[in-house]
mmCIF file of C-alpha atoms and ligand atoms in Angstrom:
data_model
loop_
_atom_site.group_PDB
_atom_site.id
_atom_site.type_symbol
_atom_site.label_atom_id
_atom_site.label_comp_id
_atom_site.label_asym_id
_atom_site.label_seq_id
_atom_site.Cartn_x
_atom_site.Cartn_y
_atom_site.Cartn_z
ATOM 1 C CA MET A 1 -0.061 -0.187 -0.278
ATOM 2 C CA ARG A 2 1.444 3.040 -0.948
ATOM 3 C CA ASP A 3 0.372 7.174 0.034
ATOM 4 C CA GLY A 4 0.125 9.841 -1.661
ATOM 5 C CA GLN A 5 3.863 10.612 -1.544
ATOM 6 C CA ASN A 6 4.711 7.273 -2.808
ATOM 7 C CA ARG A 7 5.485 5.773 0.284
ATOM 8 C CA GLU A 8 5.303 2.357 1.243
ATOM 9 C CA ILE A 9 2.659 2.075 4.367
ATOM 10 C CA ARG A 10 3.781 -1.239 6.494
ATOM 11 C CA TYR A 11 3.139 -0.776 9.905
ATOM 12 C CA ILE A 12 0.159 0.430 12.789
ATOM 13 C CA ARG A 13 0.841 1.370 16.225
ATOM 14 C CA VAL A 14 -2.767 0.716 17.676
ATOM 15 C CA SER A 15 -3.318 2.411 21.088
ATOM 16 C CA VAL A 16 -6.149 0.155 22.564
ATOM 17 C CA THR A 17 -6.454 2.852 25.585
ATOM 18 C CA ASP A 18 -5.595 6.692 26.773
ATOM 19 C CA ARG A 19 -5.437 5.351 30.175
ATOM 20 C CA CYS A 20 -2.169 5.037 31.807
ATOM 21 C CA ASN A 21 -1.082 4.130 35.861
ATOM 22 C CA LEU A 22 1.713 7.311 35.440
ATOM 23 C CA ARG A 23 1.574 11.039 34.490
ATOM 24 C CA CYS A 24 5.211 11.086 33.095
ATOM 25 C CA VAL A 25 6.036 14.757 32.296
ATOM 26 C CA TYR A 26 6.557 15.229 29.413
ATOM 27 C CA CYS A 27 2.865 13.417 28.398
ATOM 28 C CA MET A 28 0.396 13.590 30.603
ATOM 29 C CA PRO A 29 -1.017 16.734 32.712
ATOM 30 C CA PRO A 30 -0.513 16.186 36.426
ATOM 31 C CA GLN A 31 -3.856 15.690 37.280
ATOM 32 C CA GLY A 32 -4.576 13.639 34.890
ATOM 33 C CA VAL A 33 -7.020 13.788 31.579
ATOM 34 C CA GLU A 34 -10.828 13.020 31.213
ATOM 35 C CA TRP A 35 -10.795 9.585 30.350
ATOM 36 C CA LEU A 36 -12.889 8.523 26.949
ATOM 37 C CA PRO A 37 -15.951 6.362 28.345
ATOM 38 C CA HIS A 38 -15.487 2.859 27.815
ATOM 39 C CA GLU A 39 -17.992 2.984 24.957
ATOM 40 C CA ASN A 40 -16.270 5.116 23.218
ATOM 41 C CA ILE A 41 -13.331 2.664 23.189
ATOM 42 C CA LEU A 42 -13.176 0.120 20.070
ATOM 43 C CA THR A 43 -13.187 -2.983 20.994
ATOM 44 C CA TYR A 44 -10.747 -6.111 20.404
ATOM 45 C CA GLU A 45 -13.002 -7.342 17.744
ATOM 46 C CA GLU A 46 -13.399 -3.468 15.962
ATOM 47 C CA ILE A 47 -9.433 -3.643 16.064
ATOM 48 C CA GLY A 48 -9.012 -6.882 14.936
ATOM 49 C CA ARG A 49 -11.069 -6.314 12.304
ATOM 50 C CA ILE A 50 -9.160 -2.716 11.064
ATOM 51 C CA CYS A 51 -6.185 -4.334 11.410
ATOM 52 C CA ARG A 52 -7.477 -7.362 8.565
ATOM 53 C CA ILE A 53 -8.460 -4.760 6.447
ATOM 54 C CA LEU A 54 -5.064 -2.752 6.529
ATOM 55 C CA ALA A 55 -3.662 -6.451 6.500
ATOM 56 C CA GLU A 56 -5.227 -6.429 2.967
ATOM 57 C CA MET A 57 -3.680 -3.442 2.142
ATOM 58 C CA GLY A 58 -0.226 -4.430 2.781
ATOM 59 C CA VAL A 59 0.200 -3.507 6.423
ATOM 60 C CA ASP A 60 2.680 -6.493 7.878
ATOM 61 C CA THR A 61 3.137 -4.863 11.598
ATOM 62 C CA VAL A 62 1.277 -3.879 14.295
ATOM 63 C CA ARG A 63 2.656 -2.394 17.790
ATOM 64 C CA LEU A 64 0.112 -2.087 20.233
ATOM 65 C CA THR A 65 0.519 0.934 22.637
ATOM 66 C CA GLY A 66 -1.160 3.468 24.735
ATOM 67 C CA GLY A 67 -1.847 4.918 27.109
ATOM 68 C CA GLU A 68 -0.285 1.929 28.548
ATOM 69 C CA PRO A 69 -1.972 -1.131 27.238
ATOM 70 C CA LEU A 70 -0.791 -3.672 30.118
ATOM 71 C CA VAL A 71 -3.596 -1.428 31.759
ATOM 72 C CA ARG A 72 -6.243 -2.968 29.541
ATOM 73 C CA ARG A 73 -7.828 -6.325 30.795
ATOM 74 C CA GLY A 74 -7.134 -9.354 28.442
ATOM 75 C CA LEU A 75 -4.667 -7.813 25.642
ATOM 76 C CA GLU A 76 -3.379 -11.153 24.970
ATOM 77 C CA GLU A 77 -6.287 -11.984 23.297
ATOM 78 C CA LEU A 78 -6.259 -9.068 20.872
ATOM 79 C CA VAL A 79 -2.301 -10.400 20.663
ATOM 80 C CA ALA A 80 -3.584 -13.758 19.415
ATOM 81 C CA MET A 81 -6.366 -12.174 17.513
ATOM 82 C CA LEU A 82 -3.439 -10.232 15.458
ATOM 83 C CA LYS A 83 -1.473 -12.749 15.091
ATOM 84 C CA ALA A 84 -4.288 -14.735 13.297
ATOM 85 C CA ILE A 85 -4.496 -12.385 10.536
ATOM 86 C CA PRO A 86 -2.871 -13.578 7.548
ATOM 87 C CA GLY A 87 -0.277 -10.837 6.187
ATOM 88 C CA ILE A 88 0.742 -9.642 9.901
ATOM 89 C CA ARG A 89 4.130 -11.046 10.764
ATOM 90 C CA ARG A 90 4.618 -8.899 13.883
ATOM 91 C CA VAL A 91 2.905 -8.234 16.697
ATOM 92 C CA ASN A 92 5.031 -6.262 18.791
ATOM 93 C CA LEU A 93 4.105 -3.886 21.977
ATOM 94 C CA THR A 94 5.439 -0.526 23.863
ATOM 95 C CA THR A 95 4.950 -0.486 27.544
ATOM 96 C CA ASN A 96 6.043 1.373 30.522
ATOM 97 C CA GLY A 97 6.706 -2.341 31.574
ATOM 98 C CA LEU A 98 5.696 -2.072 35.359
ATOM 99 C CA LEU A 99 2.844 -5.013 34.537
ATOM 100 C CA LEU A 100 4.912 -6.644 32.813
ATOM 101 C CA ALA A 101 6.536 -9.128 34.567
ATOM 102 C CA ARG A 102 2.919 -10.824 35.390
ATOM 103 C CA GLN A 103 1.453 -10.267 32.039
ATOM 104 C CA LEU A 104 4.197 -11.587 29.523
ATOM 105 C CA PRO A 105 3.199 -15.407 30.107
ATOM 106 C CA ALA A 106 0.045 -15.165 28.650
ATOM 107 C CA LEU A 107 1.277 -12.474 25.897
ATOM 108 C CA LEU A 108 4.040 -14.579 25.045
ATOM 109 C CA SER A 109 1.535 -17.849 24.313
ATOM 110 C CA ALA A 110 -0.513 -15.396 22.831
ATOM 111 C CA GLY A 111 2.774 -14.922 20.425
ATOM 112 C CA LEU A 112 4.052 -11.800 21.441
ATOM 113 C CA ASP A 113 7.088 -10.708 18.922
ATOM 114 C CA GLY A 114 8.493 -7.481 20.732
ATOM 115 C CA VAL A 115 8.446 -5.361 23.713
ATOM 116 C CA ASN A 116 9.804 -1.827 23.965
ATOM 117 C CA ILE A 117 9.923 -0.878 27.421
ATOM 118 C CA SER A 118 10.103 3.128 28.256
ATOM 119 C CA LEU A 119 12.439 4.202 31.188
ATOM 120 C CA ASP A 120 13.971 7.201 31.292
ATOM 121 C CA THR A 121 15.967 6.498 34.275
ATOM 122 C CA LEU A 122 17.523 3.905 36.769
ATOM 123 C CA ASP A 123 16.908 6.426 40.355
ATOM 124 C CA GLN A 124 13.915 5.407 41.772
ATOM 125 C CA GLY A 125 13.861 9.681 43.056
ATOM 126 C CA GLN A 126 13.960 10.719 39.294
ATOM 127 C CA PHE A 127 11.370 8.301 38.225
ATOM 128 C CA ALA A 128 9.351 9.273 41.312
ATOM 129 C CA ALA A 129 9.366 12.588 40.127
ATOM 130 C CA LEU A 130 8.900 12.233 35.988
ATOM 131 C CA THR A 131 6.376 9.670 36.216
ATOM 132 C CA ARG A 132 4.801 11.554 39.469
ATOM 133 C CA ARG A 133 3.680 7.928 40.645
ATOM 134 C CA GLY A 134 6.607 7.052 42.958
ATOM 135 C CA ASP A 135 3.892 6.402 46.043
ATOM 136 C CA LEU A 136 2.595 3.673 44.426
ATOM 137 C CA PHE A 137 5.507 2.218 41.990
ATOM 138 C CA ARG A 138 9.522 1.297 41.297
ATOM 139 C CA VAL A 139 11.725 1.344 39.375
ATOM 140 C CA ASP A 140 12.374 -2.163 39.921
ATOM 141 C CA GLN A 141 9.031 -3.593 38.834
ATOM 142 C CA VAL A 142 10.159 -2.051 35.614
ATOM 143 C CA LEU A 143 13.356 -4.059 35.488
ATOM 144 C CA GLN A 144 11.746 -7.121 36.811
ATOM 145 C CA GLY A 145 9.469 -6.570 33.656
ATOM 146 C CA LEU A 146 12.857 -6.205 31.112
ATOM 147 C CA GLU A 147 14.644 -9.227 32.557
ATOM 148 C CA ALA A 148 11.483 -11.507 32.443
ATOM 149 C CA ALA A 149 11.216 -10.171 28.876
ATOM 150 C CA LEU A 150 15.061 -10.494 28.408
ATOM 151 C CA ALA A 151 14.625 -14.304 29.484
ATOM 152 C CA ALA A 152 12.001 -14.869 26.796
ATOM 153 C CA PRO A 153 13.789 -16.691 24.012
ATOM 154 C CA GLY A 154 12.780 -15.223 20.405
ATOM 155 C CA LEU A 155 11.549 -12.272 21.930
ATOM 156 C CA GLU A 156 12.880 -8.702 20.482
ATOM 157 C CA VAL A 157 13.853 -6.668 23.949
ATOM 158 C CA LYS A 158 14.622 -2.571 23.189
ATOM 159 C CA LEU A 159 14.556 0.061 25.673
ATOM 160 C CA ASN A 160 13.534 3.319 24.894
ATOM 161 C CA CYS A 161 14.711 6.820 27.037
ATOM 162 C CA VAL A 162 14.517 10.449 26.418
ATOM 163 C CA PRO A 163 17.012 12.836 27.755
ATOM 164 C CA MET A 164 15.941 15.318 28.898
ATOM 165 C CA GLY A 165 18.315 17.563 30.937
ATOM 166 C CA TYR A 166 16.622 16.383 34.152
ATOM 167 C CA ASN A 167 18.396 12.715 33.969
ATOM 168 C CA ASP A 168 21.360 13.728 32.180
ATOM 169 C CA ASP A 169 23.418 11.575 34.733
ATOM 170 C CA GLN A 170 21.218 8.435 33.800
ATOM 171 C CA LEU A 171 22.273 8.508 30.517
ATOM 172 C CA VAL A 172 26.017 5.895 30.749
ATOM 173 C CA PRO A 173 23.646 3.897 33.085
ATOM 174 C CA LEU A 174 21.091 3.155 30.947
ATOM 175 C CA ALA A 175 23.190 2.569 27.875
ATOM 176 C CA LEU A 176 25.105 0.022 30.123
ATOM 177 C CA LEU A 177 22.422 -1.958 30.417
ATOM 178 C CA ALA A 178 23.477 -3.157 26.677
ATOM 179 C CA ARG A 179 26.760 -3.720 27.887
ATOM 180 C CA GLU A 180 26.213 -7.572 29.251
ATOM 181 C CA ARG A 181 22.470 -8.492 27.332
ATOM 182 C CA PRO A 182 21.286 -8.533 24.237
ATOM 183 C CA LEU A 183 19.362 -4.956 24.007
ATOM 184 C CA ALA A 184 18.376 -2.113 22.105
ATOM 185 C CA VAL A 185 18.629 0.701 24.735
ATOM 186 C CA ARG A 186 17.742 3.894 22.270
ATOM 187 C CA PHE A 187 17.475 7.659 22.867
ATOM 188 C CA ILE A 188 14.621 9.497 21.867
ATOM 189 C CA GLU A 189 14.232 13.145 21.029
ATOM 190 C CA MET A 190 11.462 14.875 22.796
ATOM 191 C CA MET A 191 9.261 16.009 20.291
ATOM 192 C CA PRO A 192 7.264 18.842 20.234
ATOM 193 C CA ILE A 193 3.960 17.311 20.654
ATOM 194 C CA GLY A 194 1.421 17.679 23.442
ATOM 195 C CA LEU A 195 2.884 18.667 26.890
ATOM 196 C CA GLY A 196 6.455 17.789 25.284
ATOM 197 C CA ALA A 197 5.865 20.974 22.817
ATOM 198 C CA HIS A 198 6.703 23.088 26.640
ATOM 199 C CA MET A 199 9.065 20.792 27.325
ATOM 200 C CA GLU A 200 13.241 20.931 25.925
ATOM 201 C CA GLY A 201 15.089 17.615 25.256
ATOM 202 C CA ARG A 202 18.563 16.827 24.674
ATOM 203 C CA SER A 203 19.695 16.422 21.192
ATOM 204 C CA GLU A 204 21.104 13.336 19.215
ATOM 205 C CA ALA A 205 24.630 14.917 18.808
ATOM 206 C CA TRP A 206 24.635 16.012 22.674
ATOM 207 C CA VAL A 207 23.528 12.421 23.871
ATOM 208 C CA ARG A 208 26.167 11.018 21.699
ATOM 209 C CA ALA A 209 28.761 13.340 22.703
ATOM 210 C CA ARG A 210 27.872 12.549 26.411
ATOM 211 C CA LEU A 211 28.131 8.770 25.720
ATOM 212 C CA GLU A 212 31.263 8.814 23.812
ATOM 213 C CA GLU A 213 32.962 10.963 27.052
ATOM 214 C CA VAL A 214 32.665 7.879 29.249
ATOM 215 C CA LEU A 215 32.071 4.997 27.032
ATOM 216 C CA GLY A 216 34.606 5.858 23.766
ATOM 217 C CA PRO A 217 33.627 5.880 20.196
ATOM 218 C CA LEU A 218 30.813 4.542 19.023
ATOM 219 C CA THR A 219 30.378 2.618 15.959
ATOM 220 C CA PRO A 220 28.406 2.121 13.729
ATOM 221 C CA TRP A 221 25.665 -1.416 14.432
ATOM 222 C CA GLU A 222 26.590 -3.658 11.220
ATOM 223 C CA GLY A 223 22.997 -5.487 12.124
ATOM 224 C CA GLU A 224 19.773 -5.878 10.212
ATOM 225 C CA ALA A 225 18.122 -2.704 10.488
ATOM 226 C CA GLY A 226 15.077 -2.514 11.860
ATOM 227 C CA SER A 227 10.955 -1.273 10.636
ATOM 228 C CA GLY A 228 11.593 1.881 12.049
ATOM 229 C CA PRO A 229 13.721 5.314 12.062
ATOM 230 C CA ALA A 230 16.395 4.308 14.877
ATOM 231 C CA ARG A 231 19.803 4.217 13.705
ATOM 232 C CA TYR A 232 22.001 1.838 15.969
ATOM 233 C CA VAL A 233 25.347 2.065 17.124
ATOM 234 C CA THR A 234 27.614 0.475 19.300
ATOM 235 C CA VAL A 235 30.775 -0.018 21.725
ATOM 236 C CA PRO A 236 33.313 -2.205 21.269
ATOM 237 C CA GLY A 237 32.653 -5.189 23.650
ATOM 238 C CA PHE A 238 28.717 -4.786 24.154
ATOM 239 C CA ALA A 239 26.371 -7.643 23.691
ATOM 240 C CA GLY A 240 23.610 -4.983 22.724
ATOM 241 C CA ARG A 241 23.527 -1.726 20.777
ATOM 242 C CA LEU A 242 22.260 1.834 21.090
ATOM 243 C CA GLY A 243 20.094 3.839 19.023
ATOM 244 C CA PHE A 244 19.078 6.926 18.149
ATOM 245 C CA ILE A 245 15.407 8.611 17.536
ATOM 246 C CA SER A 246 16.145 11.900 16.239
ATOM 247 C CA ALA A 247 13.154 13.051 14.909
ATOM 248 C CA VAL A 248 13.689 16.410 15.320
ATOM 249 C CA SER A 249 17.432 17.020 14.644
ATOM 250 C CA HIS A 250 17.023 14.397 11.779
ATOM 251 C CA GLN A 251 13.812 14.696 10.181
ATOM 252 C CA PHE A 252 13.093 10.819 8.777
ATOM 253 C CA CYS A 253 9.451 11.374 7.493
ATOM 254 C CA GLN A 254 10.905 11.079 3.135
ATOM 255 C CA SER A 255 11.140 7.137 4.983
ATOM 256 C CA CYS A 256 8.346 7.095 7.046
ATOM 257 C CA ASN A 257 5.852 3.491 6.713
ATOM 258 C CA ARG A 258 3.683 4.035 9.221
ATOM 259 C CA VAL A 259 -0.188 5.024 10.572
ATOM 260 C CA ARG A 260 -1.991 5.296 13.854
ATOM 261 C CA LEU A 261 -5.524 4.198 15.088
ATOM 262 C CA THR A 262 -6.335 5.567 18.432
ATOM 263 C CA ALA A 263 -8.545 4.643 21.150
ATOM 264 C CA SER A 264 -11.207 5.667 20.077
ATOM 265 C CA GLY A 265 -10.755 4.452 16.574
ATOM 266 C CA PHE A 266 -9.025 7.726 15.196
ATOM 267 C CA PHE A 267 -7.206 6.454 11.884
ATOM 268 C CA LYS A 268 -4.003 8.746 11.665
ATOM 269 C CA THR A 269 -1.277 9.307 8.586
ATOM 270 C CA CYS A 270 0.806 12.021 10.610
ATOM 271 C CA LEU A 271 2.059 11.999 14.317
ATOM 272 C CA GLN A 272 1.730 15.993 14.034
ATOM 273 C CA TYR A 273 -0.930 16.629 11.696
ATOM 274 C CA ASP A 274 -4.442 15.891 12.646
ATOM 275 C CA ARG A 275 -5.061 13.837 9.528
ATOM 276 C CA GLY A 276 -7.035 11.038 8.777
ATOM 277 C CA VAL A 277 -10.698 9.586 9.429
ATOM 278 C CA GLU A 278 -12.788 9.247 11.955
ATOM 279 C CA LEU A 279 -13.828 5.128 11.750
ATOM 280 C CA ARG A 280 -15.851 4.184 14.010
ATOM 281 C CA PRO A 281 -19.248 6.109 12.105
ATOM 282 C CA LEU A 282 -18.158 3.082 9.285
ATOM 283 C CA LEU A 283 -17.768 0.286 11.666
ATOM 284 C CA SER A 284 -21.719 -0.576 11.283
ATOM 285 C CA GLY A 285 -20.804 -0.449 7.041
ATOM 286 C CA PRO A 286 -19.204 -3.274 4.898
ATOM 287 C CA ASP A 287 -15.695 -3.642 4.967
ATOM 288 C CA GLY A 288 -15.448 -1.749 2.133
ATOM 289 C CA ALA A 289 -16.542 1.227 2.899
ATOM 290 C CA LEU A 290 -13.410 1.008 5.782
ATOM 291 C CA GLN A 291 -10.723 0.365 3.525
ATOM 292 C CA ALA A 292 -12.097 3.033 1.254
ATOM 293 C CA ALA A 293 -12.006 5.607 3.802
ATOM 294 C CA MET A 294 -8.220 4.481 4.668
ATOM 295 C CA ALA A 295 -6.940 4.572 1.437
ATOM 296 C CA ALA A 296 -8.197 7.955 0.994
ATOM 297 C CA ALA A 297 -6.576 9.456 4.026
ATOM 298 C CA LEU A 298 -3.502 8.385 3.113
ATOM 299 C CA ALA A 299 -3.912 9.647 -0.212
ATOM 300 C CA GLN A 300 -3.299 13.038 2.093
ATOM 301 C CA LYS A 301 -0.965 11.685 4.202
ATOM 302 C CA PRO A 302 0.700 14.339 5.139
ATOM 303 C CA ALA A 303 4.854 14.759 3.248
ATOM 304 C CA GLY A 304 6.644 15.625 6.819
ATOM 305 C CA HIS A 305 6.595 17.367 10.103
ATOM 306 C CA CYS A 306 7.800 20.362 10.784
ATOM 307 C CA PHE A 307 8.564 20.135 14.513
ATOM 308 C CA ALA A 308 11.236 23.434 14.248
ATOM 309 C CA GLN A 309 7.852 25.528 13.937
ATOM 310 C CA ARG A 310 6.109 24.779 17.245
ATOM 311 C CA GLU A 311 2.579 26.298 16.890
ATOM 312 C CA VAL A 312 1.221 24.716 13.106
ATOM 313 C CA GLU A 313 -1.841 25.196 11.236
ATOM 314 C CA GLY A 314 -3.877 21.392 11.484
ATOM 315 C CA GLY A 315 -1.774 20.850 14.178
ATOM 316 C CA GLU A 316 -2.062 18.143 15.889
ATOM 317 C CA GLY A 317 -4.436 18.884 19.370
ATOM 318 C CA ARG A 318 -4.091 15.473 21.430
ATOM 319 C CA ILE A 319 -1.312 14.764 23.861
ATOM 320 C CA MET A 320 0.514 11.786 23.721
ATOM 321 C CA ASN A 321 -1.079 9.032 25.697
ATOM 322 C CA GLN A 322 -3.891 9.647 23.194
ATOM 323 C CA ILE A 323 -1.597 9.159 20.758
ATOM 324 C CA GLY A 324 0.598 6.460 21.752
ATOM 325 C CA GLY A 325 3.876 7.496 20.909
HETATM 326 N N1 SAM B 1 2.928 3.564 27.678
HETATM 327 C C1 SAM B 1 3.840 3.348 27.066
HETATM 328 C C2 SAM B 1 5.404 4.064 27.683
HETATM 329 O O1 SAM B 1 5.124 4.954 28.025
HETATM 330 O O2 SAM B 1 5.732 3.075 26.490
HETATM 331 C C3 SAM B 1 2.813 3.173 26.119
HETATM 332 C C4 SAM B 1 2.703 5.178 25.326
HETATM 333 S S1 SAM B 1 3.683 5.980 25.362
HETATM 334 C C5 SAM B 1 2.727 7.455 24.986
HETATM 335 C C6 SAM B 1 4.891 5.601 24.196
HETATM 336 C C7 SAM B 1 6.143 6.423 23.884
HETATM 337 O O3 SAM B 1 5.958 8.013 23.935
HETATM 338 C C8 SAM B 1 6.806 6.588 25.256
HETATM 339 O O4 SAM B 1 8.118 5.501 25.323
HETATM 340 C C9 SAM B 1 7.542 7.690 25.801
HETATM 341 O O5 SAM B 1 8.712 8.267 26.288
HETATM 342 C C10 SAM B 1 7.236 8.533 24.463
HETATM 343 N N2 SAM B 1 6.963 9.605 24.732
HETATM 344 C C11 SAM B 1 5.732 10.591 25.112
HETATM 345 N N3 SAM B 1 5.893 11.550 25.227
HETATM 346 C C12 SAM B 1 6.894 12.171 23.840
HETATM 347 C C13 SAM B 1 7.777 13.334 23.570
HETATM 348 N N4 SAM B 1 6.890 14.363 23.490
HETATM 349 N N5 SAM B 1 8.602 13.061 22.923
HETATM 350 C C14 SAM B 1 9.080 12.267 22.630
HETATM 351 N N6 SAM B 1 8.332 10.613 22.962
HETATM 352 C C15 SAM B 1 7.361 11.126 23.733
HETATM 353 FE FE1 SF4 B 2 1.733 6.556 30.458
HETATM 354 FE FE2 SF4 B 2 3.279 5.503 28.571
HETATM 355 FE FE3 SF4 B 2 2.845 8.710 28.723
HETATM 356 FE FE4 SF4 B 2 3.979 8.020 30.741
HETATM 357 S S1 SF4 B 2 4.707 7.943 28.379
HETATM 358 S S2 SF4 B 2 2.238 8.656 30.913
HETATM 359 S S3 SF4 B 2 3.644 5.813 30.596
HETATM 360 S S4 SF4 B 2 1.211 6.751 28.407
#
């Protein structure tokens, strides 16, 4: 399936809920947000149907995200449903990791292929400040999830960190998690979306310089490139690798291969713009109507973001927990 710019679209990020057990500073306001009512959230059957139509159009990879996807009950049912769709090769998950250790066995039985765990710091005090839920949760719980994931045969495991100044002293300790383990530790530039628009992140160049100061030269990773925008390096002697996802300093829109589905059923063609189509009103109709609506939206997929301009006409009004990152 090709979009209006002739880019091949193979990947969909599906937000299964806008709810979350954390309140990360760049993602959600401290008081939380008004959750979508249950009846406005797509059912697993509806998500499965939309993904089946997309698979017929050429999508082969699904990533489940949120909000926090593991707070929605029975996620393994959705994983199994998606894995049974002809043409879907991989089903991956992005999670804050807190509930992962407990839920991983069921997710693995359902066929989960990969998991990305978001963790910005190993320090409990910083974790409490950054997630605003230090009274309820501990970094150790995330690390238990990480270890469980690394112990699962064949599961691809990545760790994502957003460097933002406050966690400068954590970048090397997080990178060192890839020294002994076959883990990809990735540094993601803060994107000016939602609350991130009011925060200053660290650039890839800054993070690279900081890592090289302590770890020595970073060398290009020779392994297979993934399906996303990350660029990988390694450090001699490391079992794993380090990655950079730098939407701000290295725009990668010309090779964008993805679309998004929000928890309430908005088919979203670009992270930055409010472009796409509401699928919920079409769910009572035939598959052909859904397919036509998604194809029409794709023809209009924006050529690229302009993060450099903070206020954009038609820009995204949703905050990140509503989009899924
Ligand atoms: N709750 C899950 C988690 O935290 O992994 C999934 C949803 S969360 C919105 C997905 C990813 O988006 C997380 O890795 C988070 O760090 C990232 N994120 C949120 N706001 C961001 C921003 N403004 N810029 C860059 N990454 C952001
Ligand atoms: Fe929740 Fe993930 Fe947003 Fe943090 S980044 S508040 S864990 S949805």
